[in-house]
Amino acid sequence: MRAIRGLKEFVDHLDDMGELQRISVPVDPRFEIPAVLDQLNSAQAPAVLFEKVKGHAIPVVGNLLGTEKRIALALGVEEGDVIQHLQDNLEKRITPFLVTDENERVTFSLSNDNAIQEILPILTHYAQDSGPFITSAVTSARFPNSDVVGRGLHRIEIRSNTTVGISLVNPPLSDIYEHHKTEGTPMEVAIAVGVDPGILLGTVLKAPKGIDKLANVGGLMGGAVATARANTVDLEIPAFAEIVLEGYIDPKEGEKGGILGEVSGYYMSFPSPSVHITTISLRRDAIYHGLLPFGSEVEQILAFVWGLKIIP
């Protein structure tokens, strides 16, 4: 089993195995990086590290899980054993444990002069998208009247210098949001970008209500997942995340609908609430994970999920 450490360790591992292509020429996060990723719809295409991103000091990695081999590497199993491994370990749960993230981090308190899109190299994927979207983030929020934290992979739309939209159409976060809508209370969230790929895969899978998905990830990976306390909200989040955005949803504000080209091949829009981002923290040598919504990496993740569903 592979110990869960973080995205950067996984990228270095891919580099050592010849599974990573480095691009050193400057590229633009608006359309250009997505266009390169769109050309990688090959069963053997490598992960790509864009070392120089125009307007940003943070590099972008893409097509990270774009092959079955790299899905297996993320889970620490042999290629071809992924579905059997899931079948054998899906019901196993290992409680996450709390650590102090000793990685040196830089923290930004947001204001209108300190914009999200200026700090992070967020991709604008397609011509008719309503703006840049974060598509690889694991978002965390606490279940009402509980110590359990819910997790999910939700698309994040950049709406202003200090706000993002979050599509909450799936549980558990949709259930948590509905509670706060009913009560009219703020909903604290933490959005982690650049987590260990094993955590990202485990977050996509469903979990019983009231169960932290990181406990399921621990069962799948054969070891407890390390968590760390967020800086400004009462949440435990995956430790060693490259980038963390923290803030809150005010359910009284209503919802808007951004447009994103989805995995279906169509532009789609769902009404979604806004998150007021109060702080962003990142590792000093952070990497941003760019996940193309309609590409080989998403196809492999969906194959991972649907392969599990069709087990007899």
Short mmCIF file of C-alpha atoms in Angstrom, two decimals:
data_model
loop_
_atom_site.label_atom_id
_atom_site.label_comp_id
_atom_site.label_asym_id
_atom_site.label_seq_id
_atom_site.Cartn_x
_atom_site.Cartn_y
_atom_site.Cartn_z
CA MET A 1 0.00 0.00 0.00
CA ARG A 2 1.14 3.53 -0.73
CA ALA A 3 1.25 5.87 2.24
CA ILE A 4 -0.89 8.97 1.71
CA ARG A 5 1.42 11.96 1.68
CA GLY A 6 0.29 14.50 -0.87
CA LEU A 7 0.10 15.64 -4.45
CA LYS A 8 3.70 16.78 -4.71
CA GLU A 9 5.08 13.40 -3.63
CA PHE A 10 2.85 11.70 -6.21
CA VAL A 11 4.02 14.05 -8.98
CA ASP A 12 7.66 13.33 -8.07
CA HIS A 13 6.87 9.60 -8.15
CA LEU A 14 5.38 9.92 -11.64
CA ASP A 15 8.46 11.84 -12.76
CA ASP A 16 10.75 9.06 -11.49
CA MET A 17 8.66 6.47 -13.39
CA GLY A 18 8.71 8.38 -16.69
CA GLU A 19 4.97 9.10 -16.39
CA LEU A 20 5.36 12.91 -16.35
CA GLN A 21 6.02 15.33 -19.20
CA ARG A 22 7.39 18.75 -18.24
CA ILE A 23 6.53 21.81 -20.34
CA SER A 24 8.89 24.72 -19.71
CA VAL A 25 7.55 27.29 -22.19
CA PRO A 26 5.10 29.85 -20.73
CA VAL A 27 1.43 28.87 -21.15
CA ASP A 28 -1.80 30.72 -20.40
CA PRO A 29 -4.34 29.33 -17.90
CA ARG A 30 -7.10 30.85 -20.04
CA PHE A 31 -7.85 28.28 -22.78
CA GLU A 32 -4.19 27.41 -23.58
CA ILE A 33 -3.51 24.87 -20.83
CA PRO A 34 -6.95 23.27 -21.35
CA ALA A 35 -6.25 23.08 -25.09
CA VAL A 36 -3.02 21.15 -24.44
CA LEU A 37 -4.80 18.81 -22.02
CA ASP A 38 -7.53 18.28 -24.60
CA GLN A 39 -4.93 16.84 -26.98
CA LEU A 40 -3.98 14.16 -24.46
CA ASN A 41 -6.97 11.88 -25.04
CA SER A 42 -4.70 8.90 -25.50
CA ALA A 43 -4.54 5.77 -23.39
CA GLN A 44 -0.79 6.29 -22.99
CA ALA A 45 -0.60 10.08 -22.60
CA PRO A 46 1.56 11.20 -19.67
CA ALA A 47 0.71 13.55 -16.86
CA VAL A 48 1.86 17.06 -17.73
CA LEU A 49 3.50 19.65 -15.50
CA PHE A 50 3.25 23.19 -16.86
CA GLU A 51 6.24 24.76 -15.12
CA LYS A 52 5.67 28.35 -16.26
CA VAL A 53 2.13 29.71 -16.17
CA LYS A 54 1.61 33.22 -17.49
CA GLY A 55 0.88 35.68 -14.71
CA HIS A 56 1.49 33.16 -11.92
CA ALA A 57 4.33 31.65 -9.91
CA ILE A 58 2.39 28.42 -9.24
CA PRO A 59 2.82 25.57 -11.78
CA VAL A 60 -0.12 23.48 -12.99
CA VAL A 61 -0.26 19.68 -13.28
CA GLY A 62 -2.84 18.06 -15.53
CA ASN A 63 -3.88 14.64 -16.83
CA LEU A 64 -2.67 13.40 -13.47
CA LEU A 65 -4.98 10.34 -13.39
CA GLY A 66 -5.45 10.05 -17.14
CA THR A 67 -4.55 6.36 -17.42
CA GLU A 68 -5.57 3.18 -15.62
CA LYS A 69 -1.94 2.73 -14.61
CA ARG A 70 -1.89 6.05 -12.76
CA ILE A 71 -5.23 5.28 -11.08
CA ALA A 72 -3.59 2.09 -9.78
CA LEU A 73 -0.50 4.01 -8.66
CA ALA A 74 -2.71 6.46 -6.77
CA LEU A 75 -4.29 3.56 -4.86
CA GLY A 76 -1.02 1.68 -4.38
CA VAL A 77 -2.14 -1.46 -6.29
CA GLU A 78 -1.11 -3.27 -9.44
CA GLU A 79 -2.59 -2.20 -12.76
CA GLY A 80 -5.59 -4.41 -13.47
CA ASP A 81 -6.35 -4.96 -9.77
CA VAL A 82 -8.18 -1.69 -9.12
CA ILE A 83 -11.78 -2.96 -9.17
CA GLN A 84 -10.98 -6.11 -7.20
CA HIS A 85 -9.17 -3.98 -4.65
CA LEU A 86 -12.22 -1.76 -4.32
CA GLN A 87 -14.50 -4.76 -3.94
CA ASP A 88 -12.30 -6.16 -1.17
CA ASN A 89 -11.83 -2.90 0.74
CA LEU A 90 -14.83 -0.67 0.10
CA GLU A 91 -16.47 -1.42 3.45
CA LYS A 92 -13.27 -0.96 5.44
CA ARG A 93 -12.94 2.26 7.39
CA ILE A 94 -9.95 3.72 9.23
CA THR A 95 -10.57 6.88 11.21
CA PRO A 96 -8.50 9.89 10.09
CA PHE A 97 -5.97 11.28 12.56
CA LEU A 98 -5.11 14.89 13.28
CA VAL A 99 -1.60 16.22 12.68
CA THR A 100 0.09 19.59 12.58
CA ASP A 101 0.91 20.43 8.96
CA GLU A 102 4.57 21.36 9.27
CA ASN A 103 4.89 22.50 5.66
CA GLU A 104 5.64 26.21 5.47
CA ARG A 105 2.53 27.96 4.16
CA VAL A 106 1.71 31.44 2.92
CA THR A 107 -1.67 32.85 3.96
CA PHE A 108 -3.59 35.61 2.19
CA SER A 109 -6.49 37.47 3.78
CA LEU A 110 -8.75 38.35 0.90
CA SER A 111 -9.95 41.80 -0.04
CA ASN A 112 -10.98 43.46 -3.27
CA ASP A 113 -7.31 44.27 -3.83
CA ASN A 114 -6.16 40.67 -3.24
CA ALA A 115 -8.13 38.63 -5.75
CA ILE A 116 -8.53 34.85 -5.88
CA GLN A 117 -7.72 34.70 -9.59
CA GLU A 118 -4.56 36.75 -9.09
CA ILE A 119 -3.23 34.36 -6.45
CA LEU A 120 -4.15 31.06 -8.16
CA PRO A 121 -3.69 29.91 -11.80
CA ILE A 122 -7.32 28.86 -12.19
CA LEU A 123 -8.15 27.55 -15.64
CA THR A 124 -10.77 28.88 -18.03
CA HIS A 125 -11.59 25.73 -19.98
CA TYR A 126 -14.00 26.46 -22.83
CA ALA A 127 -15.16 29.44 -24.87
CA GLN A 128 -18.70 29.60 -23.47
CA ASP A 129 -17.80 28.98 -19.83
CA SER A 130 -18.99 31.79 -17.56
CA GLY A 131 -15.44 32.19 -16.22
CA PRO A 132 -12.60 30.29 -14.57
CA PHE A 133 -13.54 27.11 -12.67
CA ILE A 134 -11.74 25.04 -10.05
CA THR A 135 -12.68 21.45 -10.92
CA SER A 136 -10.34 19.36 -8.73
CA ALA A 137 -11.21 20.66 -5.25
CA VAL A 138 -12.27 18.53 -2.29
CA THR A 139 -14.71 20.67 -0.31
CA SER A 140 -15.40 19.99 3.38
CA ALA A 141 -18.31 21.07 5.62
CA ARG A 142 -19.50 19.80 8.99
CA PHE A 143 -22.71 17.82 9.42
CA PRO A 144 -25.17 19.78 11.60
CA ASN A 145 -24.92 18.98 15.33
CA SER A 146 -22.12 16.50 14.66
CA ASP A 147 -18.37 16.07 14.81
CA VAL A 148 -18.40 14.38 11.39
CA VAL A 149 -17.22 16.31 8.34
CA GLY A 150 -18.76 15.73 4.91
CA ARG A 151 -16.60 15.85 1.77
CA GLY A 152 -17.28 16.13 -1.92
CA LEU A 153 -15.78 16.97 -5.29
CA HIS A 154 -17.76 20.01 -6.44
CA ARG A 155 -17.15 22.46 -9.25
CA ILE A 156 -16.13 25.93 -8.08
CA GLU A 157 -16.88 29.01 -10.21
CA ILE A 158 -14.86 32.19 -9.70
CA ARG A 159 -17.48 34.96 -9.37
CA SER A 160 -15.55 37.93 -8.02
CA ASN A 161 -12.27 38.81 -6.34
CA THR A 162 -13.51 37.31 -3.07
CA THR A 163 -16.44 35.00 -3.91
CA VAL A 164 -16.87 31.66 -5.67
CA GLY A 165 -19.92 29.66 -6.60
CA ILE A 166 -20.15 26.03 -5.55
CA SER A 167 -22.42 23.49 -7.22
CA LEU A 168 -24.10 21.55 -4.40
CA VAL A 169 -26.25 18.99 -6.20
CA ASN A 170 -24.91 15.85 -4.50
CA PRO A 171 -24.80 14.66 -0.88
CA PRO A 172 -23.42 14.94 1.66
CA LEU A 173 -22.73 18.65 1.11
CA SER A 174 -26.12 19.24 -0.53
CA ASP A 175 -27.80 17.87 2.63
CA ILE A 176 -25.66 20.05 4.86
CA TYR A 177 -26.52 23.09 2.73
CA GLU A 178 -30.26 22.32 2.90
CA HIS A 179 -30.05 22.28 6.70
CA HIS A 180 -28.43 25.72 6.72
CA LYS A 181 -31.01 27.03 4.24
CA THR A 182 -33.80 25.87 6.53
CA GLU A 183 -32.16 27.36 9.62
CA GLY A 184 -30.90 30.48 7.87
CA THR A 185 -27.41 29.96 9.34
CA PRO A 186 -23.98 30.41 7.72
CA MET A 187 -22.31 27.26 6.41
CA GLU A 188 -18.54 27.11 6.89
CA VAL A 189 -16.56 25.44 4.10
CA ALA A 190 -12.93 24.65 3.30
CA ILE A 191 -11.92 24.01 -0.30
CA ALA A 192 -8.71 21.97 -0.74
CA VAL A 193 -7.03 22.03 -4.15
CA GLY A 194 -4.13 19.71 -4.86
CA VAL A 195 -4.78 16.82 -2.49
CA ASP A 196 -3.22 13.38 -2.68
CA PRO A 197 -4.87 11.65 -5.67
CA GLY A 198 -5.91 8.72 -3.48
CA ILE A 199 -7.98 11.16 -1.43
CA LEU A 200 -9.49 12.68 -4.57
CA LEU A 201 -10.54 9.23 -5.83
CA GLY A 202 -11.98 8.20 -2.48
CA THR A 203 -13.96 11.43 -2.24
CA VAL A 204 -15.75 10.66 -5.51
CA LEU A 205 -17.17 7.43 -4.07
CA LYS A 206 -20.36 7.46 -2.03
CA ALA A 207 -20.30 6.91 1.71
CA PRO A 208 -23.09 6.15 4.21
CA LYS A 209 -24.66 9.22 5.77
CA GLY A 210 -22.74 10.45 8.78
CA ILE A 211 -19.46 8.83 7.71
CA ASP A 212 -16.40 10.91 6.89
CA LYS A 213 -15.25 9.87 3.41
CA LEU A 214 -11.66 10.12 4.60
CA ALA A 215 -12.35 7.06 6.77
CA ASN A 216 -13.29 5.21 3.57
CA VAL A 217 -10.11 6.48 1.89
CA GLY A 218 -8.11 5.10 4.80
CA GLY A 219 -9.74 1.71 4.31
CA LEU A 220 -9.00 1.74 0.59
CA MET A 221 -5.39 2.82 1.09
CA GLY A 222 -4.65 0.62 4.09
CA GLY A 223 -3.70 3.50 6.39
CA ALA A 224 -5.31 6.41 8.20
CA VAL A 225 -5.51 9.72 6.37
CA ALA A 226 -3.81 12.66 8.05
CA THR A 227 -5.96 15.73 8.62
CA ALA A 228 -5.12 19.24 9.81
CA ARG A 229 -7.22 21.99 11.31
CA ALA A 230 -8.28 24.77 8.98
CA ASN A 231 -7.04 28.25 9.87
CA THR A 232 -10.29 30.20 10.21
CA VAL A 233 -13.18 27.71 10.08
CA ASP A 234 -14.05 24.84 12.45
CA LEU A 235 -13.11 22.00 10.12
CA GLU A 236 -10.51 19.27 9.74
CA ILE A 237 -9.22 19.06 6.17
CA PRO A 238 -6.80 16.78 4.33
CA ALA A 239 -3.32 17.58 5.57
CA PHE A 240 -0.62 18.57 3.08
CA ALA A 241 -3.11 20.07 0.61
CA GLU A 242 -1.33 22.38 -1.80
CA ILE A 243 -3.96 25.14 -1.62
CA VAL A 244 -6.85 25.76 0.81
CA LEU A 245 -9.61 28.34 0.44
CA GLU A 246 -11.72 28.99 3.54
CA GLY A 247 -14.99 30.84 3.90
CA TYR A 248 -18.73 30.59 4.36
CA ILE A 249 -22.04 30.41 2.52
CA ASP A 250 -24.83 32.78 3.53
CA PRO A 251 -27.93 30.80 2.43
CA LYS A 252 -30.08 33.94 2.66
CA GLU A 253 -28.33 35.39 -0.39
CA GLY A 254 -29.93 33.02 -2.89
CA GLU A 255 -28.28 31.23 -5.80
CA LYS A 256 -26.85 31.96 -9.23
CA GLY A 257 -26.04 29.74 -12.19
CA GLY A 258 -22.65 29.66 -13.89
CA ILE A 259 -21.98 27.78 -17.14
CA LEU A 260 -19.32 25.09 -17.58
CA GLY A 261 -18.61 22.61 -20.38
CA GLU A 262 -19.18 19.30 -18.62
CA VAL A 263 -18.03 15.70 -19.05
CA SER A 264 -21.23 15.04 -21.01
CA GLY A 265 -19.90 17.22 -23.83
CA TYR A 266 -22.58 19.87 -23.21
CA TYR A 267 -22.55 23.23 -21.48
CA MET A 268 -24.56 22.98 -18.27
CA SER A 269 -25.69 25.37 -15.56
CA PHE A 270 -27.11 24.72 -12.12
CA PRO A 271 -28.22 27.35 -9.60
CA SER A 272 -25.61 27.40 -6.86
CA PRO A 273 -24.80 29.42 -3.75
CA SER A 274 -21.84 31.75 -3.34
CA VAL A 275 -18.98 31.17 -0.92
CA HIS A 276 -17.38 34.24 0.62
CA ILE A 277 -13.67 33.38 0.69
CA THR A 278 -11.93 34.97 3.66
CA THR A 279 -8.47 33.37 3.46
CA ILE A 280 -6.30 31.37 1.08
CA SER A 281 -3.28 29.41 2.26
CA LEU A 282 -0.77 27.59 0.10
CA ARG A 283 2.49 25.77 0.39
CA ARG A 284 5.43 27.93 -0.64
CA ASP A 285 6.16 25.53 -3.51
CA ALA A 286 2.50 24.78 -4.26
CA ILE A 287 1.25 22.95 -7.37
CA TYR A 288 -2.22 23.54 -8.80
CA HIS A 289 -4.14 20.48 -10.09
CA GLY A 290 -5.98 21.37 -13.29
CA LEU A 291 -8.70 18.83 -14.10
CA LEU A 292 -10.16 19.21 -17.61
CA PRO A 293 -13.95 18.64 -17.32
CA PHE A 294 -14.19 16.83 -20.67
CA GLY A 295 -11.01 14.77 -21.05
CA SER A 296 -9.19 11.52 -20.41
CA GLU A 297 -8.55 12.19 -16.71
CA VAL A 298 -12.26 12.59 -15.94
CA GLU A 299 -13.01 9.57 -18.15
CA GLN A 300 -10.64 7.44 -16.08
CA ILE A 301 -12.16 8.68 -12.81
CA LEU A 302 -15.65 7.87 -14.10
CA ALA A 303 -14.47 4.43 -15.24
CA PHE A 304 -13.16 3.93 -11.71
CA VAL A 305 -16.55 4.83 -10.22
CA TRP A 306 -18.72 2.98 -12.75
CA GLY A 307 -16.47 -0.05 -12.70
CA LEU A 308 -17.29 -0.33 -9.03
CA LYS A 309 -21.01 0.00 -9.71
CA ILE A 310 -21.10 -2.94 -12.16
CA ILE A 311 -19.36 -5.45 -9.90
CA PRO A 312 -21.73 -8.46 -9.68
#
